[in-house]
Structures are given as C-alpha cells and as structure tokens.
Amino acid sequence: MKKQGGYGKNFSALALPAGGICAVSGGLLMFGGEAAFPIWAVDTFGYLTLTFAVATGLGFLPVPLPRWMYPEYHLARRERIRAERLARGEVVKMPSSGRVAVEAQRLEQIVREQEAAQRADKDESSR
C-alpha cells in the first residue's frame, strides 16, 4: 500500500473515505444554501463537512488506527471465513481472478490435503 501513494495505510483507510464524505456533504452544503434548505439541514451538512475535513487531515498522520479500519483485516477475515466454510464442507463461491483468487485456491488445496490425510489416517486405523 505504501508504494501506491507514499502516504501509508491510513491514507486509504481514513483519508480517502473521509475526504469523499467531506466533498459530498460540502457540495450539499453549497447547494443547500442556494436552494433554501431548512437551517437545520444546512447546519448538519456544515458540521459533517467540518468533521470529515478534520478526519481527512488525521488520515495523513502516522498514528495507528483500529485494525478493522484497514483493508488487509477485511481480506484476512474473508479468507478465514472462506477456509472455515470449506473445512465444514459447504459450497463456497470462489473469486475468479486476482490475488484473492490465488489465496482462495491455496486455502482450498490445503483443506483438500487435510481431508485426504484424515481419510488416510482413518483407513490406516481401520486395518
């Protein structure tokens, strides 16, 4: 992630989403002032814009964020859930391309090898 923009993990985990929300709420704020929105709506969009502008700025700082805010956490979580479902023998939709597909195929192969080893142990113990 650092190779892409040089800003670090917090940029994609916090600054980009907060910047997008800031831009949308700021646009609604500008539109609301001219379209005669109720004052409470204009105030709400103003507070949202200010809050997410600050959050965007915090996204550039190298402070650790909760692990659930990083894309790697969600990728690992999806892979863990997929592996658990494969281990239970459930039908799992596999990604068709990319790094996640390669990882999913690797996990599926590991599960198949474990099942084959268990079957071999079971056959050996029944003799």
mmCIF file of C-alpha atoms in Angstrom:
data_model
loop_
_atom_site.group_PDB
_atom_site.id
_atom_site.type_symbol
_atom_site.label_atom_id
_atom_site.label_comp_id
_atom_site.label_asym_id
_atom_site.label_seq_id
_atom_site.Cartn_x
_atom_site.Cartn_y
_atom_site.Cartn_z
ATOM 1 C CA MET A 1 0.000 0.000 0.000
ATOM 2 C CA LYS A 2 2.886 2.363 0.615
ATOM 3 C CA LYS A 3 4.105 2.023 -2.970
ATOM 4 C CA GLN A 4 0.915 3.449 -4.459
ATOM 5 C CA GLY A 5 0.780 6.913 -2.959
ATOM 6 C CA GLY A 6 3.515 7.101 -0.397
ATOM 7 C CA TYR A 7 1.038 8.202 2.284
ATOM 8 C CA GLY A 8 0.802 4.881 4.105
ATOM 9 C CA LYS A 9 -2.084 2.701 5.183
ATOM 10 C CA ASN A 10 -4.017 5.467 6.916
ATOM 11 C CA PHE A 11 -4.485 7.326 3.654
ATOM 12 C CA SER A 12 -6.630 4.590 2.118
ATOM 13 C CA ALA A 13 -8.212 3.568 5.432
ATOM 14 C CA LEU A 14 -9.239 7.029 6.652
ATOM 15 C CA ALA A 15 -8.315 9.974 4.420
ATOM 16 C CA LEU A 16 -9.939 8.745 1.202
ATOM 17 C CA PRO A 17 -13.333 7.778 2.679
ATOM 18 C CA ALA A 18 -13.453 10.850 4.912
ATOM 19 C CA GLY A 19 -12.416 13.099 2.017
ATOM 20 C CA GLY A 20 -15.186 11.692 -0.155
ATOM 21 C CA ILE A 21 -17.829 12.220 2.505
ATOM 22 C CA CYS A 22 -16.446 15.715 3.115
ATOM 23 C CA ALA A 23 -16.733 16.563 -0.598
ATOM 24 C CA VAL A 24 -20.287 15.237 -0.867
ATOM 25 C CA SER A 25 -21.521 16.982 2.288
ATOM 26 C CA GLY A 26 -19.709 20.183 1.259
ATOM 27 C CA GLY A 27 -21.419 20.063 -2.131
ATOM 28 C CA LEU A 28 -24.786 19.555 -0.468
ATOM 29 C CA LEU A 29 -23.963 22.439 1.866
ATOM 30 C CA MET A 30 -23.247 24.769 -1.073
ATOM 31 C CA PHE A 31 -26.358 23.594 -2.909
ATOM 32 C CA GLY A 32 -28.468 23.850 0.243
ATOM 33 C CA GLY A 33 -27.555 27.483 0.802
ATOM 34 C CA GLU A 34 -28.874 28.442 -2.616
ATOM 35 C CA ALA A 35 -31.862 26.076 -2.683
ATOM 36 C CA ALA A 36 -33.341 27.389 0.564
ATOM 37 C CA PHE A 37 -32.858 24.208 2.600
ATOM 38 C CA PRO A 38 -34.056 24.431 6.211
ATOM 39 C CA ILE A 39 -31.445 25.908 8.534
ATOM 40 C CA TRP A 40 -31.069 22.626 10.460
ATOM 41 C CA ALA A 41 -30.119 20.803 7.231
ATOM 42 C CA VAL A 42 -27.550 23.457 6.309
ATOM 43 C CA ASP A 43 -26.098 23.259 9.832
ATOM 44 C CA THR A 44 -25.974 19.450 9.668
ATOM 45 C CA PHE A 45 -24.123 19.477 6.343
ATOM 46 C CA GLY A 46 -21.774 22.127 7.714
ATOM 47 C CA TYR A 47 -20.917 20.040 10.776
ATOM 48 C CA LEU A 48 -20.480 16.922 8.636
ATOM 49 C CA THR A 49 -18.167 18.773 6.273
ATOM 50 C CA LEU A 50 -16.066 20.139 9.121
ATOM 51 C CA THR A 51 -15.904 16.796 10.948
ATOM 52 C CA PHE A 52 -14.848 14.823 7.890
ATOM 53 C CA ALA A 53 -12.363 17.511 6.832
ATOM 54 C CA VAL A 54 -10.633 17.024 10.195
ATOM 55 C CA ALA A 55 -10.787 13.229 9.759
ATOM 56 C CA THR A 56 -9.212 13.606 6.309
ATOM 57 C CA GLY A 57 -6.341 15.543 7.847
ATOM 58 C CA LEU A 58 -5.891 12.867 10.516
ATOM 59 C CA GLY A 59 -5.596 10.270 7.763
ATOM 60 C CA PHE A 60 -2.226 11.753 6.782
ATOM 61 C CA LEU A 61 -0.760 11.286 10.263
ATOM 62 C CA PRO A 62 1.136 8.072 11.046
ATOM 63 C CA VAL A 63 -0.997 7.102 14.039
ATOM 64 C CA PRO A 64 -2.223 3.514 14.422
ATOM 65 C CA LEU A 65 -5.902 3.050 13.711
ATOM 66 C CA PRO A 66 -8.093 0.172 14.890
ATOM 67 C CA ARG A 67 -7.299 -2.936 12.871
ATOM 68 C CA TRP A 68 -10.824 -3.169 11.418
ATOM 69 C CA MET A 69 -10.211 0.073 9.525
ATOM 70 C CA TYR A 70 -7.530 -1.454 7.291
ATOM 71 C CA PRO A 71 -8.365 -3.346 4.063
ATOM 72 C CA GLU A 72 -5.915 -6.136 4.965
ATOM 73 C CA TYR A 73 -8.001 -7.003 8.032
ATOM 74 C CA HIS A 74 -11.137 -7.455 5.947
ATOM 75 C CA LEU A 75 -9.280 -9.514 3.347
ATOM 76 C CA ALA A 76 -7.877 -11.817 6.038
ATOM 77 C CA ARG A 77 -11.313 -12.074 7.647
ATOM 78 C CA ARG A 78 -12.957 -13.084 4.366
ATOM 79 C CA GLU A 79 -10.230 -15.657 3.744
ATOM 80 C CA ARG A 80 -10.608 -17.091 7.262
ATOM 81 C CA ILE A 81 -14.395 -17.385 6.865
ATOM 82 C CA ARG A 82 -13.960 -18.996 3.445
ATOM 83 C CA ALA A 83 -11.473 -21.521 4.871
ATOM 84 C CA GLU A 84 -13.828 -22.357 7.756
ATOM 85 C CA ARG A 85 -16.701 -22.951 5.338
ATOM 86 C CA LEU A 86 -14.513 -25.128 3.152
ATOM 87 C CA ALA A 87 -13.467 -27.128 6.218
ATOM 88 C CA ARG A 88 -17.131 -27.706 7.085
ATOM 89 C CA GLY A 89 -17.726 -28.918 3.533
ATOM 90 C CA GLU A 90 -20.003 -26.051 2.491
ATOM 91 C CA VAL A 91 -20.135 -24.828 -1.084
ATOM 92 C CA VAL A 92 -18.136 -21.615 -1.261
ATOM 93 C CA LYS A 93 -18.138 -19.104 -4.098
ATOM 94 C CA MET A 94 -14.533 -18.579 -5.115
ATOM 95 C CA PRO A 95 -13.203 -15.330 -6.571
ATOM 96 C CA SER A 96 -12.357 -15.663 -10.246
ATOM 97 C CA SER A 97 -9.242 -13.517 -10.543
ATOM 98 C CA GLY A 98 -6.600 -11.584 -8.674
ATOM 99 C CA ARG A 99 -4.604 -12.127 -5.522
ATOM 100 C CA VAL A 100 -7.671 -13.164 -3.541
ATOM 101 C CA ALA A 101 -8.425 -15.920 -6.064
ATOM 102 C CA VAL A 102 -4.897 -17.287 -5.771
ATOM 103 C CA GLU A 103 -5.142 -17.226 -1.981
ATOM 104 C CA ALA A 104 -8.564 -18.905 -2.090
ATOM 105 C CA GLN A 105 -7.224 -21.660 -4.333
ATOM 106 C CA ARG A 106 -4.306 -22.147 -1.951
ATOM 107 C CA LEU A 107 -6.696 -22.427 1.022
ATOM 108 C CA GLU A 108 -8.894 -24.869 -0.866
ATOM 109 C CA GLN A 109 -5.849 -27.013 -1.679
ATOM 110 C CA ILE A 110 -4.780 -27.026 1.983
ATOM 111 C CA VAL A 111 -8.262 -28.130 3.061
ATOM 112 C CA ARG A 112 -8.279 -30.897 0.440
ATOM 113 C CA GLU A 113 -4.861 -32.117 1.604
ATOM 114 C CA GLN A 114 -6.056 -32.139 5.233
ATOM 115 C CA GLU A 115 -9.152 -34.121 4.271
ATOM 116 C CA ALA A 116 -7.039 -36.599 2.298
ATOM 117 C CA ALA A 117 -4.677 -37.017 5.265
ATOM 118 C CA GLN A 118 -7.633 -37.594 7.590
ATOM 119 C CA ARG A 119 -9.077 -40.197 5.216
ATOM 120 C CA ALA A 120 -5.683 -41.927 5.001
ATOM 121 C CA ASP A 121 -5.390 -41.979 8.813
ATOM 122 C CA LYS A 122 -8.926 -43.338 9.092
ATOM 123 C CA ASP A 123 -8.230 -46.074 6.525
ATOM 124 C CA GLU A 124 -4.952 -46.944 8.258
ATOM 125 C CA SER A 125 -6.561 -47.162 11.687
ATOM 126 C CA SER A 126 -9.381 -49.392 10.384
ATOM 127 C CA ARG A 127 -6.875 -52.039 9.177
#
